[in-house]
PDB file of C-alpha atoms in Angstrom:
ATOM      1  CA  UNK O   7      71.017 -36.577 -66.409  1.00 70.00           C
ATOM      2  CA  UNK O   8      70.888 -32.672 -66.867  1.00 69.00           C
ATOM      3  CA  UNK O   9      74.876 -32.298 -65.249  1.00 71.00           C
ATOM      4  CA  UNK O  10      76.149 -35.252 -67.597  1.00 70.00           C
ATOM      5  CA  UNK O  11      74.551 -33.592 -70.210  1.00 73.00           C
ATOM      6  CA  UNK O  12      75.807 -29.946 -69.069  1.00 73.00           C
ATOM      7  CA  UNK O  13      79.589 -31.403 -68.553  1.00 71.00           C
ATOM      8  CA  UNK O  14      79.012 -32.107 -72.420  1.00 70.00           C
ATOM      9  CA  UNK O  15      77.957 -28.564 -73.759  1.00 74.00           C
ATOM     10  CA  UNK O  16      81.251 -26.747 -72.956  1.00 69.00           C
ATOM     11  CA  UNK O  17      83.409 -25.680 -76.561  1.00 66.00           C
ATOM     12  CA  UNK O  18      80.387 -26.509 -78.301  1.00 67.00           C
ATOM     13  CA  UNK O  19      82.510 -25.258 -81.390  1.00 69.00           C
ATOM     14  CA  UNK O  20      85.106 -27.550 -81.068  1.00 72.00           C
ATOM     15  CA  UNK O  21      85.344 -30.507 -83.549  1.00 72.00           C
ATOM     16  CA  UNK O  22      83.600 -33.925 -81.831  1.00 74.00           C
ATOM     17  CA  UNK O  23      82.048 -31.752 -78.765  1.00 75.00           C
ATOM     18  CA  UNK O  24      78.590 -32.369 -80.783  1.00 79.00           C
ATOM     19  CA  UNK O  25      79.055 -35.841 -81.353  1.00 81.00           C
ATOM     20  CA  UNK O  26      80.338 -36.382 -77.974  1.00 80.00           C
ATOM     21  CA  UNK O  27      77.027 -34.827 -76.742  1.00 81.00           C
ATOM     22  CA  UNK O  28      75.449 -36.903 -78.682  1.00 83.00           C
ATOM     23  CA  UNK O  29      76.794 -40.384 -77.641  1.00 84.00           C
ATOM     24  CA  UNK O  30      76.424 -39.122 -73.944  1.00 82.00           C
ATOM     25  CA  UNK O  31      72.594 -38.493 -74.450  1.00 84.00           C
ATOM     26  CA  UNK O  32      71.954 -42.487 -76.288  1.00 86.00           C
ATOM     27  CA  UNK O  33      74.046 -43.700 -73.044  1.00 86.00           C
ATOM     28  CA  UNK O  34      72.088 -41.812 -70.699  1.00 85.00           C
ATOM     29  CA  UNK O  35      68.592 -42.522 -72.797  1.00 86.00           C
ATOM     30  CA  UNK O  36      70.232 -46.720 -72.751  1.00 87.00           C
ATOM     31  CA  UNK O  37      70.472 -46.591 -68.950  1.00 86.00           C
ATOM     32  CA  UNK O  38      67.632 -45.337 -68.543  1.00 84.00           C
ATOM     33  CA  UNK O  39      65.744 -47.994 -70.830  1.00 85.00           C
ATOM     34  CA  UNK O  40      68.108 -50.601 -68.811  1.00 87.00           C
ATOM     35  CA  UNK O  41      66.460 -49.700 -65.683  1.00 85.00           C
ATOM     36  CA  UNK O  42      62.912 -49.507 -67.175  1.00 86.00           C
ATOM     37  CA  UNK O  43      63.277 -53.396 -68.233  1.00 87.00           C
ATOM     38  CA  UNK O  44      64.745 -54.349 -64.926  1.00 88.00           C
ATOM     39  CA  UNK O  45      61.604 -52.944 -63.147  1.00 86.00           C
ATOM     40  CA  UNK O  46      59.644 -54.965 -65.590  1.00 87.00           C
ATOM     41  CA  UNK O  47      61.532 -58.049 -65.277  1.00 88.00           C
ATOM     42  CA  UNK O  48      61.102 -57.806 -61.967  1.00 91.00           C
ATOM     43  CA  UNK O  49      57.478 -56.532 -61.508  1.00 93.00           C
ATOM     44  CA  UNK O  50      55.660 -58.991 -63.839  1.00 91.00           C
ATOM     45  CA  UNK O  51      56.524 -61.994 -61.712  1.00 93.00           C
ATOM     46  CA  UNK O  52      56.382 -60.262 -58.471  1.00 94.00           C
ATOM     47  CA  UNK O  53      52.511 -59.145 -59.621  1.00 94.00           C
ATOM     48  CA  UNK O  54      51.504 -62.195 -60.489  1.00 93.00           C
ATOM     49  CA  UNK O  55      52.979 -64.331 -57.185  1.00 94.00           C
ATOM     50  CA  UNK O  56      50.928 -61.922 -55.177  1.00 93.00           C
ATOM     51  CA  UNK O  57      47.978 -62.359 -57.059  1.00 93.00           C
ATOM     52  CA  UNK O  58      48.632 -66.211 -56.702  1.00 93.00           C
ATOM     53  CA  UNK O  59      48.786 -65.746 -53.087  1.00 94.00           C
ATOM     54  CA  UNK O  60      45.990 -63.565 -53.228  1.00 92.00           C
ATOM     55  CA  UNK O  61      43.741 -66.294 -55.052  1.00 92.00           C
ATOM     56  CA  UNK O  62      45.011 -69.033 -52.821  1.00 92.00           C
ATOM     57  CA  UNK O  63      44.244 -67.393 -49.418  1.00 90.00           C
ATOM     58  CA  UNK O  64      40.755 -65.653 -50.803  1.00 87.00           C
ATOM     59  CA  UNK O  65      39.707 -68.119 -53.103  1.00 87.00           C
ATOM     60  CA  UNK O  66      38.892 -65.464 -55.666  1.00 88.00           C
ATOM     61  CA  UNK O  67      40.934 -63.362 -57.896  1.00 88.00           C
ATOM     62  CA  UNK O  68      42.543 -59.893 -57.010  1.00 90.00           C
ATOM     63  CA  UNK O  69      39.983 -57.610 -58.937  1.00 90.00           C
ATOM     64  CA  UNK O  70      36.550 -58.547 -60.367  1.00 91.00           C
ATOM     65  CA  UNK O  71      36.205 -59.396 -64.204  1.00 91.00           C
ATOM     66  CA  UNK O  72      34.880 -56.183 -64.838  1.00 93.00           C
ATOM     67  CA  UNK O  73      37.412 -54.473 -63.392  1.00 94.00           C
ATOM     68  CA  UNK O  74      40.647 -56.124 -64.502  1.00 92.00           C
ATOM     69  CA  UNK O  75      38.449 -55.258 -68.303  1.00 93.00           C
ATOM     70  CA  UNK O  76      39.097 -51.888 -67.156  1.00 93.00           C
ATOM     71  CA  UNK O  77      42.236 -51.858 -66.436  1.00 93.00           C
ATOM     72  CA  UNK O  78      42.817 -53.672 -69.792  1.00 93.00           C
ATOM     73  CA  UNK O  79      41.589 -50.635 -71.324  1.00 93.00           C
ATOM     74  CA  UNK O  80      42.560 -47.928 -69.295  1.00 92.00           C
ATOM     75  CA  UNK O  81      46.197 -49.156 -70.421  1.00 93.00           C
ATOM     76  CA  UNK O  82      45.138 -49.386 -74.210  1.00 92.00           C
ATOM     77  CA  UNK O  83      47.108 -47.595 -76.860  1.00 93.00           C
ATOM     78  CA  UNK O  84      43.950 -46.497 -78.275  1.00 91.00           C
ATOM     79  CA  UNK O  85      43.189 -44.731 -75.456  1.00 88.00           C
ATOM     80  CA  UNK O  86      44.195 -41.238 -73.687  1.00 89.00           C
ATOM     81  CA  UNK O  87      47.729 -43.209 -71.754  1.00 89.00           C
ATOM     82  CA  UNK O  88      50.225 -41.766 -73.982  1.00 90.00           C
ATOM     83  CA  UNK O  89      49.124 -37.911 -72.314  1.00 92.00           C
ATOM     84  CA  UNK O  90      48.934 -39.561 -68.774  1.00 93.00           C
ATOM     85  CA  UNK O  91      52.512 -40.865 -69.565  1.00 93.00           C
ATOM     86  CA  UNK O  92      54.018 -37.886 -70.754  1.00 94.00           C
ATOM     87  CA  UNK O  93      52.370 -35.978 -67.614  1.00 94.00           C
ATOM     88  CA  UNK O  94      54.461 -39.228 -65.480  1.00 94.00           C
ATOM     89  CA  UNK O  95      57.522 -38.406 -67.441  1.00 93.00           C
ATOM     90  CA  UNK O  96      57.119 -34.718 -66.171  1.00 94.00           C
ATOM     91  CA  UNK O  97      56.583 -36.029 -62.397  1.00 94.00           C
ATOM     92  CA  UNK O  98      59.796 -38.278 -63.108  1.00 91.00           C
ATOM     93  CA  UNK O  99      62.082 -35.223 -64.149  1.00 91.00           C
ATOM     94  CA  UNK O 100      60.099 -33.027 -60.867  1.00 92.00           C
ATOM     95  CA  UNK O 101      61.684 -35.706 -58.881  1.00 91.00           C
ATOM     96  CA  UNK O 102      64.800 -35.688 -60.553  1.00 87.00           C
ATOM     97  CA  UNK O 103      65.014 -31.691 -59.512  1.00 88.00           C
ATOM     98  CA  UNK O 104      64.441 -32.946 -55.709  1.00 90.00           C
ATOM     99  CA  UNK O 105      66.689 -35.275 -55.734  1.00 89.00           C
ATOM    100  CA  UNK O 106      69.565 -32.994 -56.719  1.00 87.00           C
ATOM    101  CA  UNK O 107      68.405 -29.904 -54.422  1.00 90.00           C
ATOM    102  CA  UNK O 108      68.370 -32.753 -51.482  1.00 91.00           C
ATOM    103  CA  UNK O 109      72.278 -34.151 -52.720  1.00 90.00           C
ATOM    104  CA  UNK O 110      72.886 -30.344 -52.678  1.00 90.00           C
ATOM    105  CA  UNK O 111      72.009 -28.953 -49.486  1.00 92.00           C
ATOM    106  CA  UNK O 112      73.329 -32.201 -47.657  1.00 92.00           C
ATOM    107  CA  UNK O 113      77.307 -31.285 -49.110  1.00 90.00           C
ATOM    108  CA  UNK O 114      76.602 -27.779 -48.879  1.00 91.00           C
ATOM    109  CA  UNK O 115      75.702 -28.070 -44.841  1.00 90.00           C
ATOM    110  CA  UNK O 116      78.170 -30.441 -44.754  1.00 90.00           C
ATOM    111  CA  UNK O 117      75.560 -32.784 -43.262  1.00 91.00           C
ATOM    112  CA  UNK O 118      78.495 -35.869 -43.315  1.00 89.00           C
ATOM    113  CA  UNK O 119      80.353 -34.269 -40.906  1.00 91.00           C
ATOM    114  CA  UNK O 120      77.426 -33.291 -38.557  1.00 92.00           C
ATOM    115  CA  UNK O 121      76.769 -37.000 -38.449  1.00 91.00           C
ATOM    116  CA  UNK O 122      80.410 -38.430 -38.335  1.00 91.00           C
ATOM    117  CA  UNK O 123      81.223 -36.349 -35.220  1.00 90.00           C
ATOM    118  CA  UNK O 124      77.577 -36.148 -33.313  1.00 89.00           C
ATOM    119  CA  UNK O 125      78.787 -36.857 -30.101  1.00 89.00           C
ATOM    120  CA  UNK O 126      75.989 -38.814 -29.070  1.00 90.00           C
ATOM    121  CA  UNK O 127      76.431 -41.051 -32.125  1.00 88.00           C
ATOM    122  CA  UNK O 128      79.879 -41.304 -31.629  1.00 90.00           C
ATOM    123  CA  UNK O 129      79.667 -42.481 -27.901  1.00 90.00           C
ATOM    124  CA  UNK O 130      77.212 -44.867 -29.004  1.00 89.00           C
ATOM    125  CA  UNK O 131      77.908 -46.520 -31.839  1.00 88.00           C
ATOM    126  CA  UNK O 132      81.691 -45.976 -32.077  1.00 90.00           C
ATOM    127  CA  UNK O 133      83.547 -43.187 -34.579  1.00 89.00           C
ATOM    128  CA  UNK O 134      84.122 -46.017 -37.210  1.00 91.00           C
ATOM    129  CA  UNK O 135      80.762 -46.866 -37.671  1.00 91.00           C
ATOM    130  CA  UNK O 136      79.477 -43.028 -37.511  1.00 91.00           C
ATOM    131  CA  UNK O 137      81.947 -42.315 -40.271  1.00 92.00           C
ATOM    132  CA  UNK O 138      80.004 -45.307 -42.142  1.00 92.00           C
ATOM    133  CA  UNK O 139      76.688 -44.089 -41.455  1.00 91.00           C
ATOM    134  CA  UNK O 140      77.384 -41.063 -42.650  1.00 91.00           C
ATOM    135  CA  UNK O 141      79.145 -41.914 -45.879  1.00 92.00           C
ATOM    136  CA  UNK O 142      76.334 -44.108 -46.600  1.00 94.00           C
ATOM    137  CA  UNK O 143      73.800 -40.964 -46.311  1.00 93.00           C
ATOM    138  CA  UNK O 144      75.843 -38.787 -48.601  1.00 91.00           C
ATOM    139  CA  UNK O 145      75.926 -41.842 -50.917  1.00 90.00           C
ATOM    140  CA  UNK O 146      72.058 -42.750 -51.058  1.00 91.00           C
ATOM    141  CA  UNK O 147      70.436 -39.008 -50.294  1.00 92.00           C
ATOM    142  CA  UNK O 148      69.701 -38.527 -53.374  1.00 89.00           C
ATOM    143  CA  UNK O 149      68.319 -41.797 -54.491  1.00 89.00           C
ATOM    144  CA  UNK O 150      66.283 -41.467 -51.375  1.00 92.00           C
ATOM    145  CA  UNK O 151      65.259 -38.031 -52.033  1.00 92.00           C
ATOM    146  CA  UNK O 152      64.149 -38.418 -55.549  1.00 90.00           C
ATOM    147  CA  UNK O 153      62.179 -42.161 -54.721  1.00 90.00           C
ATOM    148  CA  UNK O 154      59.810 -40.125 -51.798  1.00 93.00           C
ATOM    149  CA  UNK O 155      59.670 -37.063 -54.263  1.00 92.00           C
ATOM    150  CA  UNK O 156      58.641 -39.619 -56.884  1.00 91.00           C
ATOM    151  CA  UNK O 157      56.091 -41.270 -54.433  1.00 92.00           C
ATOM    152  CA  UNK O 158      54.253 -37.762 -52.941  1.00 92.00           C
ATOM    153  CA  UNK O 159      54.095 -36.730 -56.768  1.00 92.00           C
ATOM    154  CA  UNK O 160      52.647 -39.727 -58.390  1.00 90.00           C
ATOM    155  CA  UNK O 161      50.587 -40.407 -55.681  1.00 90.00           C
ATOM    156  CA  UNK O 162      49.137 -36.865 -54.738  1.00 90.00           C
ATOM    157  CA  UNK O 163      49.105 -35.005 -58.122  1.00 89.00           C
ATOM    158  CA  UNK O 164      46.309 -36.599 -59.684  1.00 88.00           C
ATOM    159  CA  UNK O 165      44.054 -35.748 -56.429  1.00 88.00           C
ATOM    160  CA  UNK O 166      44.915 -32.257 -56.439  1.00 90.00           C
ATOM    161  CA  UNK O 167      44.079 -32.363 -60.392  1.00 88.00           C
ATOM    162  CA  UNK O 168      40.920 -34.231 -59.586  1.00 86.00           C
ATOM    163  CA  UNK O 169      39.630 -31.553 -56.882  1.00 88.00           C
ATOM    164  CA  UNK O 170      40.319 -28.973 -59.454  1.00 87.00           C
ATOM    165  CA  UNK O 171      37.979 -30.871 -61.743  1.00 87.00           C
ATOM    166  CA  UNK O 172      41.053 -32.112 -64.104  1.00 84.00           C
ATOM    167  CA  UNK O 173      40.851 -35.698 -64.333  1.00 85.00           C
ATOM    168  CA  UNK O 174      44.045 -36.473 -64.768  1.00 86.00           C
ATOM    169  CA  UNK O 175      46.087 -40.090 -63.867  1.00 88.00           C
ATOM    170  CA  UNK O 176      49.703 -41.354 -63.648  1.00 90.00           C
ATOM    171  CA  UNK O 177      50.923 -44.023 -66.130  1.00 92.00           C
ATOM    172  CA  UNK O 178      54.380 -45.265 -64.506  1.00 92.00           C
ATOM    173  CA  UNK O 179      55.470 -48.164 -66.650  1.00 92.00           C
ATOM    174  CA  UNK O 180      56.280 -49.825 -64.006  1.00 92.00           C
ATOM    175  CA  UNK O 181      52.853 -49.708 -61.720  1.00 91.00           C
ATOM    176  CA  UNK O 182      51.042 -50.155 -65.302  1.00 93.00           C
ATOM    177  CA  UNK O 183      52.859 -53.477 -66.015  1.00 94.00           C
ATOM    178  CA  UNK O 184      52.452 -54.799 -62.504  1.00 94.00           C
ATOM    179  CA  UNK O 185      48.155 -54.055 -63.252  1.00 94.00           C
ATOM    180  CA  UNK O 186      48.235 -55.246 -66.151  1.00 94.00           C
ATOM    181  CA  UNK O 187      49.787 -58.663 -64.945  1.00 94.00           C
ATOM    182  CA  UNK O 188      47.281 -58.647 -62.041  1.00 94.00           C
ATOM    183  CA  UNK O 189      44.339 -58.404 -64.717  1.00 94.00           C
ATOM    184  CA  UNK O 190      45.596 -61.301 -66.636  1.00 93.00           C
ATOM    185  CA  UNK O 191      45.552 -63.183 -64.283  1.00 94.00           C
ATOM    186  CA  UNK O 192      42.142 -62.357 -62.737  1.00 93.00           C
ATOM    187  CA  UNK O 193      40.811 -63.098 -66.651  1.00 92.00           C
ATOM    188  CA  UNK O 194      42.532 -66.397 -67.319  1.00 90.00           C
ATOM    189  CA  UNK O 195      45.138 -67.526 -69.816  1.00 90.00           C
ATOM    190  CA  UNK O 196      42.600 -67.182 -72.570  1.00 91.00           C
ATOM    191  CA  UNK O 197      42.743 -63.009 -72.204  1.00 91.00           C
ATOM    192  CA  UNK O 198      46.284 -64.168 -74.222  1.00 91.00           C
ATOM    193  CA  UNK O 199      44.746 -64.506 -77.260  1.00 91.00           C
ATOM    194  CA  UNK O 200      42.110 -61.359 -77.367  1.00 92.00           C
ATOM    195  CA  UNK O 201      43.463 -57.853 -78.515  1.00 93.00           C
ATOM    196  CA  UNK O 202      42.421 -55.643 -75.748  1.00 92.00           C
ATOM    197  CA  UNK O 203      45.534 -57.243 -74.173  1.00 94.00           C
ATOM    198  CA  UNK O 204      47.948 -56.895 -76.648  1.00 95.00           C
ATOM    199  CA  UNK O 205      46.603 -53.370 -76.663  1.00 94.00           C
ATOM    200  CA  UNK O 206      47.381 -52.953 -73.568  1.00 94.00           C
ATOM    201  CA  UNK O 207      50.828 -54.510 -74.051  1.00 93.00           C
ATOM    202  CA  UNK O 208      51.589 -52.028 -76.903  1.00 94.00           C
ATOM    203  CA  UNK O 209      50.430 -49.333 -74.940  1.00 94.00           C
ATOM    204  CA  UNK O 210      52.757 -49.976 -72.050  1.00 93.00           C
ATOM    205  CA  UNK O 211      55.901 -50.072 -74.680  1.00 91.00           C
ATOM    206  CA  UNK O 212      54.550 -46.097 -75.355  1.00 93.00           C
ATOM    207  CA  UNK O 213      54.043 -45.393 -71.458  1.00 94.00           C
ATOM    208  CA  UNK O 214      57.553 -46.337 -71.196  1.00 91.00           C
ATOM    209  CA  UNK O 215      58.736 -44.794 -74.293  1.00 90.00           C
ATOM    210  CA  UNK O 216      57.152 -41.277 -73.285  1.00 92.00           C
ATOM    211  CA  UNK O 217      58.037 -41.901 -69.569  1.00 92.00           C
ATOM    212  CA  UNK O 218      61.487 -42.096 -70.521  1.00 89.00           C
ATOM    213  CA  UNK O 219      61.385 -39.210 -73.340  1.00 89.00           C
ATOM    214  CA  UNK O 220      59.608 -36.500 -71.445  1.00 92.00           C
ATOM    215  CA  UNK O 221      61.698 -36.812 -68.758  1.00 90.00           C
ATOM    216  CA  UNK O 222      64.911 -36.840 -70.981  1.00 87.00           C
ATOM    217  CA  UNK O 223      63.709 -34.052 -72.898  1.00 88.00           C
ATOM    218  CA  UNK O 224      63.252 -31.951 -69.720  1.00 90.00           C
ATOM    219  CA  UNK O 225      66.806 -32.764 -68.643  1.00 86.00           C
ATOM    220  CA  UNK O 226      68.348 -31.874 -71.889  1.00 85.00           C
ATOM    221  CA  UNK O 227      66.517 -28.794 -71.846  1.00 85.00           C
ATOM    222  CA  UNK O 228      67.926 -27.832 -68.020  1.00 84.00           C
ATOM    223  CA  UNK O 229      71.312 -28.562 -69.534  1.00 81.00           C
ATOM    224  CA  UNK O 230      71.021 -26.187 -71.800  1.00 82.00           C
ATOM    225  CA  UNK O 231      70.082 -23.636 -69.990  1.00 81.00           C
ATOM    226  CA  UNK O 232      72.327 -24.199 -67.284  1.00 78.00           C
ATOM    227  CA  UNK O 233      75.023 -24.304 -69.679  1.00 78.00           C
ATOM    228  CA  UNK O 234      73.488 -20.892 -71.444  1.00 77.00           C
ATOM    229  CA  UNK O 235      74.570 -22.105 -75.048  1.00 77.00           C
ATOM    230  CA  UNK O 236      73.220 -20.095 -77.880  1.00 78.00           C
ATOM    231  CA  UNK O 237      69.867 -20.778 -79.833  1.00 81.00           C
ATOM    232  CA  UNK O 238      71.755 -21.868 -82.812  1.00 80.00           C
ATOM    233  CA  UNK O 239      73.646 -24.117 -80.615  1.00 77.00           C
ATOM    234  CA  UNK O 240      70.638 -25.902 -79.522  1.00 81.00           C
ATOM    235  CA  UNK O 241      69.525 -26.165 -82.638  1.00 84.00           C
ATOM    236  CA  UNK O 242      72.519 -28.119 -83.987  1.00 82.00           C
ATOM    237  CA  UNK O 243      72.266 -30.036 -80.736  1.00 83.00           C
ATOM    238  CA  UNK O 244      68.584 -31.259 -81.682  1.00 84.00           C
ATOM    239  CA  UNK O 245      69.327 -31.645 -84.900  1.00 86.00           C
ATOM    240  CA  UNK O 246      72.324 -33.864 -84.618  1.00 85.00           C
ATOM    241  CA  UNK O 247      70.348 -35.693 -81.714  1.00 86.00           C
ATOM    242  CA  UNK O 248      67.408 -36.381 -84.180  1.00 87.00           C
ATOM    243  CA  UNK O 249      69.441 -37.129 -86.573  1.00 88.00           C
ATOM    244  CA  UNK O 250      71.486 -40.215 -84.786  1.00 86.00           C
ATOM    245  CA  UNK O 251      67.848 -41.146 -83.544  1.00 85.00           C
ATOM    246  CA  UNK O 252      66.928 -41.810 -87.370  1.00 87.00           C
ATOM    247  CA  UNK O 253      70.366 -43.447 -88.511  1.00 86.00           C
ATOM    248  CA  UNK O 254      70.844 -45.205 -85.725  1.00 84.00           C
ATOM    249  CA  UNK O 255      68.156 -46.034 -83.265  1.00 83.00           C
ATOM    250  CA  UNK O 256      69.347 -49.130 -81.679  1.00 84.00           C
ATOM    251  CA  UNK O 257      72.333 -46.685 -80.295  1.00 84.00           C
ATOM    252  CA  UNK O 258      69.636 -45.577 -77.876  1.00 84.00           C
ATOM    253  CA  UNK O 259      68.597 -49.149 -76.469  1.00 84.00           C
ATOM    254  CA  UNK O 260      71.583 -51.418 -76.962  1.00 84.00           C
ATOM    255  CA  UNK O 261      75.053 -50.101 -76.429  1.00 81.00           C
ATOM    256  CA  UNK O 262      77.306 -49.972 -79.936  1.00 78.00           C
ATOM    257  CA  UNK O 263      80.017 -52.933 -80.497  1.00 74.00           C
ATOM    258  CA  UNK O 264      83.121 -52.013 -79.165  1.00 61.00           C
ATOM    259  CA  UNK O 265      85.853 -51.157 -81.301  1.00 44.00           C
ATOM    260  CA  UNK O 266      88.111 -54.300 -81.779  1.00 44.00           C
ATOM    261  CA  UNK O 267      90.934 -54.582 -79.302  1.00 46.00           C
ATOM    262  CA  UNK O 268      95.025 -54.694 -79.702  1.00 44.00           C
ATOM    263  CA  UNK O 269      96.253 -58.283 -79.829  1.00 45.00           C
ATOM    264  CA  UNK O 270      97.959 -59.106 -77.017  1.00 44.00           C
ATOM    265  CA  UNK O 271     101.687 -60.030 -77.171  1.00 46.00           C
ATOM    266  CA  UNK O 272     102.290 -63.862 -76.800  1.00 47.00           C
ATOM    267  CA  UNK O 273     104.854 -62.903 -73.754  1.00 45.00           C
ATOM    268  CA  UNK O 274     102.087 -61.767 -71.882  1.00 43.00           C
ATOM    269  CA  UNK O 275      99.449 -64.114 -71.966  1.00 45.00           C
TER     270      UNK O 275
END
């Protein structure tokens, strides 16, 4: 996110640079919201067949009533998620950073070639299919990178908080939608109708919404200072970014119609 965005600050001055920065940042922001709601597309279902298994092969539920009550709550709106989530959306810009310092050292070792000619790996496995293994690692290291970063982070951070005596927790849309489809399920269709779970519902639209902001806000901050613009600069940038948020909000979730197109000459169709 922070290079697209950087690739976008140059000329600043220039007439459309701003509003070119601007329409990068809503389709940056709409990607990111595309991926969010694939996850969840994918997660709900996926949480509920294993819980289904779960129930068929135990003959109980996944969690205990009092516990999936918990989890109903912990995910609440009313409750203390929306600083968990904006901690998450800090973790999810950390591993952002790692994934870029991983992409980095691999081309700047030139860890393709090391691979592609390993002469071990080449006796083996054929030059061909070295070349292939090693385009495919300079193609996924960074995805790689940044999904293990993400892991270690979400995963160890709130223990190290905890020993400090900071009781602090993730809220990853994702892992919160998949509990909160587990504790459905544990309390029966009827948990449909109650508000604790649409409470919970609303609350994972604003874990997703602050996942997705913090971490974008970081970004556009690194930019920034990567790029070195001046403060008045990035005040026109947030100002002109605020101010498409307000006029038009639905630029950041669903992409703008496309301008119409040239009719095409009947000698060509």
């Amino acid at each position: 996110t922070a290079p697209a965005l950087a690739a976008k600050m140059r000329d600043l001055e220039r007439p459309g640079r701003i509003d070119a920065l601007v329409g990068e940042a809503a389709a940056l922001v709409r990607s990111q919201f595309a991926s969010v709601f694939g996850n969840l597309v994918a997660v709900a279902p996926c949480a509920l067949g294993v819980a289904v298994l779960w129930w068929l092969a135990a003959g109980q539920a996944p969690l205990s009533e009092e516990k999936a009550r918990y989890v109903l709550a912990s995910q609440s709106i009313l409750g203390p998620s929306f600083l968990f989530a904006a901690y998450t959306g800090v973790l999810l810009w950390l591993s952002g950073l790692f994934a870029g310092w991983a992409d980095n050292a691999f081309t700047l070792r030139r860890l393709d070639e090391a691979i592609a000619t390993n002469r071990r790996l080449v006796r083996r496995i054929g030059p061909e299919r070295a070349r292939a293994r090693a385009d495919w690692w300079k193609a996924n290291i960074a995805g790689l990178a940044g999904n293990v970063g993400l892991g270690v982070l979400l995963g160890l951070t709130p223990d190290l908080f905890l020993f400090a005596g900071v009781p602090m927790e993730v809220r990853h849309v994702t892992l919160s939608t998949g509990q909160v489809a587990v504790a459905a399920f544990t309390l029966g269709p009827g948990i449909l109708a109650t508000a604790p779970f649409w409470l919970a519902v609303a609350g994972l639209v604003l874990i997703g919404a602050l996942n997705v902001g913090v971490s974008f806000g970081l970004a556009l901050h690194l930019a920034m200072r990567a790029v070195d613009i001046s403060p008045a600069d990035r005040a026109h940038v947030y100002h002109a970014i605020r101010r498409r948020l307000f006029s038009r909000p639905l630029e950041f979730i669903w992409p703008p119609r496309d301008e119409p197109r040239p009719a095409i000459p009947e000698q060509a169709r």
